[in-house]
Short mmCIF file of C-alpha atoms in Angstrom, two decimals:
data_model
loop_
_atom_site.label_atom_id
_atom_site.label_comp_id
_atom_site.label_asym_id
_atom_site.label_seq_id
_atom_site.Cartn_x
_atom_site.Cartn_y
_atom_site.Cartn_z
CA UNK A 1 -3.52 -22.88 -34.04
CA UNK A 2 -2.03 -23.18 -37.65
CA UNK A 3 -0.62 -19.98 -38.58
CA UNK A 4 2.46 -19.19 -41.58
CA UNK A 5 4.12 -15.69 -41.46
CA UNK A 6 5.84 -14.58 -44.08
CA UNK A 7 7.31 -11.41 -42.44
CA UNK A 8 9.19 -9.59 -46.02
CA UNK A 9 5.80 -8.14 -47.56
CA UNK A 10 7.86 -6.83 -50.43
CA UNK A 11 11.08 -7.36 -51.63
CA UNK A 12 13.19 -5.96 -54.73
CA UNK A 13 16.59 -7.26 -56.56
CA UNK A 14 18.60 -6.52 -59.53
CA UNK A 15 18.69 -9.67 -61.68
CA UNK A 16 21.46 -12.18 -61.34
CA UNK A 17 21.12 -11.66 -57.42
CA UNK A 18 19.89 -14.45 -54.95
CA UNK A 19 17.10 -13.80 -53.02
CA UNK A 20 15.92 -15.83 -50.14
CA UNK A 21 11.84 -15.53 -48.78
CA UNK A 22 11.59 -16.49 -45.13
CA UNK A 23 8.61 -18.58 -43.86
CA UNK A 24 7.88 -19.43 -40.19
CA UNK A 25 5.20 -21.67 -39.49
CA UNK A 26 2.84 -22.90 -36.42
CA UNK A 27 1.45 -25.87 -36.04
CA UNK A 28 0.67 -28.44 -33.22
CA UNK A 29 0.74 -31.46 -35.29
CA UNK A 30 3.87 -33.50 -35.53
CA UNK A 31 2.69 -34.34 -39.04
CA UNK A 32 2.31 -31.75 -41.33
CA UNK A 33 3.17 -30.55 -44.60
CA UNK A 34 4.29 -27.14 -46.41
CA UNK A 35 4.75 -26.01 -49.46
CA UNK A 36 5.29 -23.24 -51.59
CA UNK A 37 2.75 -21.58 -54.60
CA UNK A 38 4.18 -18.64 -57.21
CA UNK A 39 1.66 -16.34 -58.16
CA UNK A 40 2.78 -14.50 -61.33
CA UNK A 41 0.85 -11.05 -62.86
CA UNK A 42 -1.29 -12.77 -64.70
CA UNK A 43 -2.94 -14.24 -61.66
CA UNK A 44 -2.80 -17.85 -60.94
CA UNK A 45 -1.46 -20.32 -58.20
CA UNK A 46 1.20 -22.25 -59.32
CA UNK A 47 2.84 -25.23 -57.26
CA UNK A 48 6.08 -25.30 -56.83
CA UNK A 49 7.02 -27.72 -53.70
CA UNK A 50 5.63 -29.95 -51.11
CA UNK A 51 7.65 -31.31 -48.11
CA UNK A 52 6.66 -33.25 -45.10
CA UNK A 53 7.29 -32.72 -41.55
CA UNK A 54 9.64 -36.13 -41.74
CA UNK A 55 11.91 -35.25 -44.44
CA UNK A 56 14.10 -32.54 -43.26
CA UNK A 57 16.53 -33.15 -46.27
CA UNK A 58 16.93 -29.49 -48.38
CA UNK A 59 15.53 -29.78 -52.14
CA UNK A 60 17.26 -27.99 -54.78
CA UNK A 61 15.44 -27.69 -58.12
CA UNK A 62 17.56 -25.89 -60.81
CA UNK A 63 17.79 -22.80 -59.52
CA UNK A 64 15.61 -22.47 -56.52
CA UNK A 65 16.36 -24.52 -53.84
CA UNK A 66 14.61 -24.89 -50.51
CA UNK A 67 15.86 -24.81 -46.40
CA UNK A 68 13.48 -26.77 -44.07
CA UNK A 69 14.26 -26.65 -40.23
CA UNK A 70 12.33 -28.12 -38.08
CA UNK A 71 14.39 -26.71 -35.07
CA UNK A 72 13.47 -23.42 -36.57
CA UNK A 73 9.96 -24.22 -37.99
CA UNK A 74 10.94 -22.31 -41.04
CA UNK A 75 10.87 -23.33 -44.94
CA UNK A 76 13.11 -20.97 -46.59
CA UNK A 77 12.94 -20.29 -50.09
CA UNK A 78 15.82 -19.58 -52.09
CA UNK A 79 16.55 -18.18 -55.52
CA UNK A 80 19.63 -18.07 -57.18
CA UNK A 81 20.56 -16.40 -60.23
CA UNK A 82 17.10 -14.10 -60.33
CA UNK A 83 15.82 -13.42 -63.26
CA UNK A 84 12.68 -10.85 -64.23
CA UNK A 85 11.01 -13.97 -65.02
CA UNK A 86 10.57 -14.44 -60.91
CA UNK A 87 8.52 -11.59 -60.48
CA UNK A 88 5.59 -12.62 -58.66
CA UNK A 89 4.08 -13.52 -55.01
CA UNK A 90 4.95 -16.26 -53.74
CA UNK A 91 3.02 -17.78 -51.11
CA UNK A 92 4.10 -20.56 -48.41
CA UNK A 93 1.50 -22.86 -46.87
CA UNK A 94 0.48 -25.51 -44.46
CA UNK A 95 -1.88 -28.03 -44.12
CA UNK A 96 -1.77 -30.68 -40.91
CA UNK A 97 -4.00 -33.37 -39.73
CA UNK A 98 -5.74 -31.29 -36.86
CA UNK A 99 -9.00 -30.43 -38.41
CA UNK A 100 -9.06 -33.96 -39.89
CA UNK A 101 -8.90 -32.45 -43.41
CA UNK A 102 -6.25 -31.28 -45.63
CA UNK A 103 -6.86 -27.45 -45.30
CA UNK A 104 -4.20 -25.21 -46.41
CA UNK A 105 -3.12 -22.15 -44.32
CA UNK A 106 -1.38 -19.67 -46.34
CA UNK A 107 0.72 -17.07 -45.56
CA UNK A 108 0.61 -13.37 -46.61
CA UNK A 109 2.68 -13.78 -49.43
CA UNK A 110 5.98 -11.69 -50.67
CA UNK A 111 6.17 -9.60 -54.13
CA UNK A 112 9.46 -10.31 -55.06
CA UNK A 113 10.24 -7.70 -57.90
CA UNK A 114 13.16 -8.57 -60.39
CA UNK A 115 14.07 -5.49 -61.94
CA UNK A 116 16.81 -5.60 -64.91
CA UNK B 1 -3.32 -31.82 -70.25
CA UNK B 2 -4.09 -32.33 -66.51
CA UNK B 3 -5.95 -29.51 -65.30
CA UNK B 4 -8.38 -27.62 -62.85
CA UNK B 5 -10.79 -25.43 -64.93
CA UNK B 6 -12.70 -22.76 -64.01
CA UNK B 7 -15.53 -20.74 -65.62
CA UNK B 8 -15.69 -17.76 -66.27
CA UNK B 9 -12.66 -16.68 -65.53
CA UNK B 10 -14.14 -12.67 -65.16
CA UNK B 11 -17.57 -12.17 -64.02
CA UNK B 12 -19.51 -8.64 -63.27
CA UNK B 13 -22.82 -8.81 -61.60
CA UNK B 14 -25.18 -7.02 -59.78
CA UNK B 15 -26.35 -7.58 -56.01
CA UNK B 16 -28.83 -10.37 -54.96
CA UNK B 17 -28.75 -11.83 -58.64
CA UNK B 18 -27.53 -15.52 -58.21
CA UNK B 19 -24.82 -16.68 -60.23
CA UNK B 20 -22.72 -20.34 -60.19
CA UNK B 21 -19.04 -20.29 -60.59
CA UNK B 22 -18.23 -24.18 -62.24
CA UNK B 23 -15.03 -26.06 -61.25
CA UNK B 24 -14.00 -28.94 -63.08
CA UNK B 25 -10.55 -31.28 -63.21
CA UNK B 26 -9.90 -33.83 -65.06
CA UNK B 27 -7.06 -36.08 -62.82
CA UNK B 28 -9.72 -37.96 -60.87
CA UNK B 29 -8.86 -36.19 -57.57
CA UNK B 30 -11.26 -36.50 -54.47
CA UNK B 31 -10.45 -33.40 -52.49
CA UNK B 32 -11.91 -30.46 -54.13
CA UNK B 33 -11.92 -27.07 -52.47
CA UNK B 34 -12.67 -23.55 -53.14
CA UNK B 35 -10.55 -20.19 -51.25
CA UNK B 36 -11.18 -16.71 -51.70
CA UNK B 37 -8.18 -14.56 -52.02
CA UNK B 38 -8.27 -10.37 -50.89
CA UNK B 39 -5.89 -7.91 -50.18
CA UNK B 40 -4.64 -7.96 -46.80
CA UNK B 41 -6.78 -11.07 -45.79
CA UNK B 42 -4.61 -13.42 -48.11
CA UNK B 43 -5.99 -16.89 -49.35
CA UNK B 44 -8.72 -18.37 -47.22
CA UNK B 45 -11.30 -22.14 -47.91
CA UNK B 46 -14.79 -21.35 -48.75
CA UNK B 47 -15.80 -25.07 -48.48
CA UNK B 48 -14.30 -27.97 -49.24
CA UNK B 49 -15.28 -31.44 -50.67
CA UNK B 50 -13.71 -35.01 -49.17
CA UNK B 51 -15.60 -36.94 -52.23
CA UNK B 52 -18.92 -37.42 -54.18
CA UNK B 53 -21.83 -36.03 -51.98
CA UNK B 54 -19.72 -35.11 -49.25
CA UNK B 55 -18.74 -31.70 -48.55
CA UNK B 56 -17.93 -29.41 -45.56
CA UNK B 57 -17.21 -25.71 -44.42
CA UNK B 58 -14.30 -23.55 -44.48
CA UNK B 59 -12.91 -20.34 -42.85
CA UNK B 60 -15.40 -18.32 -44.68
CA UNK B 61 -18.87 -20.31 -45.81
CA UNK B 62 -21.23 -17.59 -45.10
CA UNK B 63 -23.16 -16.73 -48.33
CA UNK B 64 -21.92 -19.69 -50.54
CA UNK B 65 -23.05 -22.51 -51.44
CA UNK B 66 -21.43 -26.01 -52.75
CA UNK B 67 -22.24 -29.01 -54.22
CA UNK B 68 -20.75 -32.45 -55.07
CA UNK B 69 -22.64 -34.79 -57.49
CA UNK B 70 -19.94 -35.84 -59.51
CA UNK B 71 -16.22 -36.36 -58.94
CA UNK B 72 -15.27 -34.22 -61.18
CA UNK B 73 -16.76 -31.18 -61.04
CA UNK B 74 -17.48 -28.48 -57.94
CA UNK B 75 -19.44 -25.83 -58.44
CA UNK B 76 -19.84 -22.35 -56.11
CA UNK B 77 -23.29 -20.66 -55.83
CA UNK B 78 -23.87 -17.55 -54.42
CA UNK B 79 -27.23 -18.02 -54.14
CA UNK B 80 -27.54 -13.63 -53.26
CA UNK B 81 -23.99 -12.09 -53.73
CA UNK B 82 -23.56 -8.99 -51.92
CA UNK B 83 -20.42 -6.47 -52.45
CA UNK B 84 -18.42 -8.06 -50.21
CA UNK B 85 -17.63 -10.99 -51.88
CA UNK B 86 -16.17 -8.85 -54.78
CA UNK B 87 -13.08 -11.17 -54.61
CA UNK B 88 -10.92 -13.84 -56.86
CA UNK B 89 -12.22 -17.16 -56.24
CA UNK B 90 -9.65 -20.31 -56.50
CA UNK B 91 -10.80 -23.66 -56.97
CA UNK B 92 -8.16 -26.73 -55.75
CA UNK B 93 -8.14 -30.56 -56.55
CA UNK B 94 -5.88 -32.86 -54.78
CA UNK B 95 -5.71 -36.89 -54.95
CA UNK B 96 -6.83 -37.09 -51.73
CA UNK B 97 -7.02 -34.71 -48.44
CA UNK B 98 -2.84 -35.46 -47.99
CA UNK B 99 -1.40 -34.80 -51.38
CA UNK B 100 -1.19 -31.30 -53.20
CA UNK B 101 -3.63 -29.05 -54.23
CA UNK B 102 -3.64 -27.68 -57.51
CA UNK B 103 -5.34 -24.88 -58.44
CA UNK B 104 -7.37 -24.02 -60.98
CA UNK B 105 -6.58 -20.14 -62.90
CA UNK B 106 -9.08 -18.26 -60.71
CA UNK B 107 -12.17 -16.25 -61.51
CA UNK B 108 -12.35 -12.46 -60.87
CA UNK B 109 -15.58 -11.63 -59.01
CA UNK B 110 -17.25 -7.92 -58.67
CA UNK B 111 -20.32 -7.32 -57.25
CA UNK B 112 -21.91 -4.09 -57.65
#
């Protein structure tokens, strides 16, 4: 069955540190895809990245960059340079061609608190 | 601006009275889908929509309803809400079943 873990329920930083949210994911499917949402306070989903089970190549994006390992079946999320602007929930996901539709299978999320 | 819209965005209401959260986007996406998120149970589908007239069930269907008659727009009926779907209610549109979702900003749900 399809199943994401995101084992750090909560984590906390002083800004200017780099953080890194773990995500381990299940699947059976040899194509699949992940990504990763930001929830801020004020409530909604936002995307932030979507990779494919065939591209294995790590995506940096100013200052968040991502780890994918297939070996591993993790999708680690990485922040660099946190700032309180971060603060939020971020959520990583999968959806795979099992059920025959695109149904995404979230994990339980991690508050990430920035704290000046 | 490309968007997923939802209304209303904060609803009260009391048992059994029947009430239709709308869902609308404006990218001319085919997969629709609506997910229920709750503390400690996370984010999970409701029902989900492959194109016009064509819809299916979720993780969680029981007490909803969905339809499809245009591409653009998805509503959720709870035809008799009960407390237990006190929740916040997500909408998603993606180009097709493969591509990302995008969600829309959620509508807050209590039911007394």
């Amino acid at each position: 069955a399809q199943k994401v873990t995101q084992a750090q329920t909560e984590i906390s930083v002083v800004e200017k540190e780099d953080v890194t949210l773990d995500c381990v994911y299940e699947t059976r499917d040899t194509t699949y895809y992940l990504f990763w949402y930001k929830q801020p306070p004020s409530g909604e989903l936002v995307f932030l990245i979507r990779r494919n089970s065939f591209d294995e190549q790590n995506e940096i994006s100013g200052r968040y960059s991502w780890n994918f390992q297939k070996s591993t079946s993790s999708f680690n999320f990485t922040i660099t340079a946190s700032q309180v602007v971060d603060s939020a929930v971020y959520f990583c996901a999968l959806s795979d061609s099992i059920q025959g539709a695109q149904k995404l299978v979230f994990g339980q999320g991690t508050r990430l608190t920035i704290n000046p | 601006e490309a968007q997923v819209t939802q209304n209303p965005r904060y609803l009260i209401t009391v048992t059994g009275k029947k009430l239709t959260v709308t869902c609308s986007q404006n990218m001319n996406h085919e997969y629709m889908s609506w997910y229920r998120q709750d503390p400690g149970l996370g984010l999970r589908q409701i029902y989900y929509s492959m194109n016009v007239e064509v819809t299916d069930k979720g993780d969680v269907p029981e007490g909803y309803k969905v339809s499809r008659k245009e591409k653009r727009n998805f509503p959720l009926i709870l035809e008799s809400p009960s407390p237990n779907q006190t929740s916040l209610y997500f909408c998603a549109s993606s180009r097709d079943r493969r591509e990302t979702q995008y969600f829309g900003p959620g509508t807050r749900l209590l039911v007394l």
